[in-house]
Short mmCIF file of N, CA and C in Angstrom, two decimals:
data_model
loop_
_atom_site.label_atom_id
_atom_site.label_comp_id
_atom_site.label_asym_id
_atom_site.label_seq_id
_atom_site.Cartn_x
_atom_site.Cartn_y
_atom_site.Cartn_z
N UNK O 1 -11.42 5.54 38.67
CA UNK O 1 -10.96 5.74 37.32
C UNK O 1 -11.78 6.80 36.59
N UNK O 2 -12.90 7.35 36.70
CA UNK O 2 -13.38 7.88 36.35
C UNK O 2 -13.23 9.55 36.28
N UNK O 3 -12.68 9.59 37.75
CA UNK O 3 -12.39 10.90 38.11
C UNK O 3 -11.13 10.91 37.32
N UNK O 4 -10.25 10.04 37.09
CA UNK O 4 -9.26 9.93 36.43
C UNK O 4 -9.27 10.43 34.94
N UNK O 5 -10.29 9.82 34.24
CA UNK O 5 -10.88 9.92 33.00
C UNK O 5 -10.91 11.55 32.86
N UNK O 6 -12.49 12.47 33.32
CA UNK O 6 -12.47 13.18 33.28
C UNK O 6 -11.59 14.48 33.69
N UNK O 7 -10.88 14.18 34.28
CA UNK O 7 -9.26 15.11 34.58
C UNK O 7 -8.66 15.02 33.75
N UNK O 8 -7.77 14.44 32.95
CA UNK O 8 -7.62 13.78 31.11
C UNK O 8 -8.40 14.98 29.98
N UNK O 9 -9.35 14.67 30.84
CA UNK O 9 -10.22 15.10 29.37
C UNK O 9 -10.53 17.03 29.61
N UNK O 10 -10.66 17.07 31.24
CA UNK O 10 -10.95 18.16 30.83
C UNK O 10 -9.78 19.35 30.74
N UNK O 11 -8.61 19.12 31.63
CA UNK O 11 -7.76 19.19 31.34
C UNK O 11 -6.94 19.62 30.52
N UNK O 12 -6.92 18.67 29.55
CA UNK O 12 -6.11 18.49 28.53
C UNK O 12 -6.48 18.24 27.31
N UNK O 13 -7.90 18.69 27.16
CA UNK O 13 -8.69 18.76 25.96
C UNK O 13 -8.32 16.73 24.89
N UNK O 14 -8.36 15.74 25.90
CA UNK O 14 -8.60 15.30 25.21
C UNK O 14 -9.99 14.29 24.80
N UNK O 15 -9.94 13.12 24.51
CA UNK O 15 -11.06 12.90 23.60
C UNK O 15 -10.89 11.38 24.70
N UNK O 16 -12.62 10.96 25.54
CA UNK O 16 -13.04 9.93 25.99
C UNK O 16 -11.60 8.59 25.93
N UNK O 17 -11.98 8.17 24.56
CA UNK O 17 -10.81 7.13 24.41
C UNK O 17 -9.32 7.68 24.33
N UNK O 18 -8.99 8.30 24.14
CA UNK O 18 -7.39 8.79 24.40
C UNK O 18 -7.09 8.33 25.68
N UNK O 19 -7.95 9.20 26.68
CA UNK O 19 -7.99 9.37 28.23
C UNK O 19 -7.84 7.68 28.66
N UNK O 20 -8.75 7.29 28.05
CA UNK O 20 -8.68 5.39 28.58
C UNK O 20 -7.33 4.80 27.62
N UNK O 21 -7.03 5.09 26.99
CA UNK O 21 -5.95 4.58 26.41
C UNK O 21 -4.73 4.89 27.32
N UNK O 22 -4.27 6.07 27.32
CA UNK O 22 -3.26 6.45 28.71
C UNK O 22 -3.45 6.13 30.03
N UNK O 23 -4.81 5.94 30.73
CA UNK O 23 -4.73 5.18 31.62
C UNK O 23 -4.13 3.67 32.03
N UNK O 24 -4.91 3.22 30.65
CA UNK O 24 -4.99 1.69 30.80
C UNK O 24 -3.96 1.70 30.46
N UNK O 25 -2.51 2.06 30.15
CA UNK O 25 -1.08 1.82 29.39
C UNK O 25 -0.47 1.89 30.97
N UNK O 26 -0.61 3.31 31.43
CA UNK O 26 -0.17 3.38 32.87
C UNK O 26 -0.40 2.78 33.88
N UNK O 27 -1.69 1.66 33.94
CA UNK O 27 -1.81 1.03 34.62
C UNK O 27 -1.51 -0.56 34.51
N UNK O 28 -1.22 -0.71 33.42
CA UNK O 28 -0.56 -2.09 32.78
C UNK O 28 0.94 -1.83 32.56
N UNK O 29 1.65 -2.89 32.07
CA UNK O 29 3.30 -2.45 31.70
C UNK O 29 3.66 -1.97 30.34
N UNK O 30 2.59 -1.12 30.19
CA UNK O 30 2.47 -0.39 28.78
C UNK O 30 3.81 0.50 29.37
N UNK O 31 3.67 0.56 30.41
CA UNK O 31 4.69 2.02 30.84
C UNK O 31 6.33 1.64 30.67
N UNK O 32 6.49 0.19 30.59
CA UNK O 32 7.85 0.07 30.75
C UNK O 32 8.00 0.14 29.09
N UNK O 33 7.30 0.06 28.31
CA UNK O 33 7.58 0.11 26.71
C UNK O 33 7.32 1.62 26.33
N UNK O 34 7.05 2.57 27.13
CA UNK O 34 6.65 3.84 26.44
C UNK O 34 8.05 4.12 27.44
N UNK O 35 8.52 3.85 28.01
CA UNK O 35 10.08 4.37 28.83
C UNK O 35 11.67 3.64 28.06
N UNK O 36 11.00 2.67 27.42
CA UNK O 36 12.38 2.19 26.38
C UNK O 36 12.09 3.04 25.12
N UNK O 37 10.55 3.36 24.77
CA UNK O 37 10.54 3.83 23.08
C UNK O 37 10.75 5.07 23.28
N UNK O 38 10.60 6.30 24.49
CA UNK O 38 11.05 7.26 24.47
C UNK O 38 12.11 7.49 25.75
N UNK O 39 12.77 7.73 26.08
CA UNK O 39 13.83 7.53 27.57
C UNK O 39 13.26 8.78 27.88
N UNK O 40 13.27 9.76 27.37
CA UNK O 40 12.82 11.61 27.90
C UNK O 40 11.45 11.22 28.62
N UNK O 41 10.63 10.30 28.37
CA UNK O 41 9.65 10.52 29.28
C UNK O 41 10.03 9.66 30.61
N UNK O 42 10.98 8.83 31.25
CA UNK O 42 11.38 7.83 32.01
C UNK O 42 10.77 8.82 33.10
N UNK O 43 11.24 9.81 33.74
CA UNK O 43 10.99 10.26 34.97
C UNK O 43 9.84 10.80 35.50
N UNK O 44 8.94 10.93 34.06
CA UNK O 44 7.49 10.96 34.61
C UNK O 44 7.00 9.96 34.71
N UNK O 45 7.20 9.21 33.98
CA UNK O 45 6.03 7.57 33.78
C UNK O 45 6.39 7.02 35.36
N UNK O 46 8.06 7.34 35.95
CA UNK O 46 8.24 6.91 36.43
C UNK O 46 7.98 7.81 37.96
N UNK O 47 7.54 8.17 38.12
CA UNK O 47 7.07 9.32 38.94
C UNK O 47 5.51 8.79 38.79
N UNK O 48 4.90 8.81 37.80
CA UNK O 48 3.39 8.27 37.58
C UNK O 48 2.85 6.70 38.36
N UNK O 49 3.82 5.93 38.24
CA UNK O 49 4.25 4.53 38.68
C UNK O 49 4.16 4.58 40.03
N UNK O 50 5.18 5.60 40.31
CA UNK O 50 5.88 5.37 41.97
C UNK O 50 4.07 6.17 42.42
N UNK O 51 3.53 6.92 42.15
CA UNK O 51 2.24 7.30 43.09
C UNK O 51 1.17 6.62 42.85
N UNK O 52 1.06 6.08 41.55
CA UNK O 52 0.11 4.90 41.17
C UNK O 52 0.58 3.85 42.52
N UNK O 53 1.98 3.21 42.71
CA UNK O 53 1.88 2.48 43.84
C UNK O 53 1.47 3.04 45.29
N UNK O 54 2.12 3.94 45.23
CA UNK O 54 2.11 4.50 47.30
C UNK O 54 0.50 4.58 47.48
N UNK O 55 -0.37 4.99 46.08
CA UNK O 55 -1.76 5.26 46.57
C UNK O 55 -2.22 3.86 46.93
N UNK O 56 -1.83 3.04 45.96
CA UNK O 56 -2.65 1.78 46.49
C UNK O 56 -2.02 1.35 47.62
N UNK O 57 -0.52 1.12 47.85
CA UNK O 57 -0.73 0.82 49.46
C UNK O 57 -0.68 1.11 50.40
N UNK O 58 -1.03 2.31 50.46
CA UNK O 58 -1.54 3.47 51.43
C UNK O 58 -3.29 3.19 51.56
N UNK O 59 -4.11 2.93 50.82
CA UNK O 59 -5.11 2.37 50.50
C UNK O 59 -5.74 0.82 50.87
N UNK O 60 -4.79 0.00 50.53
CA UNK O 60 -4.90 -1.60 51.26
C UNK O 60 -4.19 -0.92 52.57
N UNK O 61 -3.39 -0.40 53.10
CA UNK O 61 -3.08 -0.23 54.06
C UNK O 61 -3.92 0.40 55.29
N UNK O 62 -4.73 1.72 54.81
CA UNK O 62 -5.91 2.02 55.41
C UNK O 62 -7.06 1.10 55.47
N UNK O 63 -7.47 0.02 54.37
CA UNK O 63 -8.78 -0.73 54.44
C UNK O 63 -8.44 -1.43 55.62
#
């Protein structure tokens, strides 16, 4: 998460807590409420989702 963090930040000029705020939304089902309150973002969040999964079980799958 960290490397996560700082990619966020440096990136995209934003600010420590922003960066953890968008994480932690994308990694909770913050994402299915930011895909009903805006639909235009559906295919990234949902694109964000689908590699958030394959990494992890590609990951339990390698351990």
């Amino acid at each position: 998460m960290p490397r996560g963090l700082g990619f966020l930040v440096s990136q995209f000029g934003l600010s420590w807590q922003d960066a953890l705020a968008i994480i932690s939304i994308l990694l909770t089902e913050g994402s299915a409420g930011i895909a009903a309150f805006a639909p235009w973002l559906l295919p990234f969040v949902g694109t964000l989702d689908g590699l958030i999964l394959f990494i992890g079980v590609s990951a339990a799958a390698g351990w």
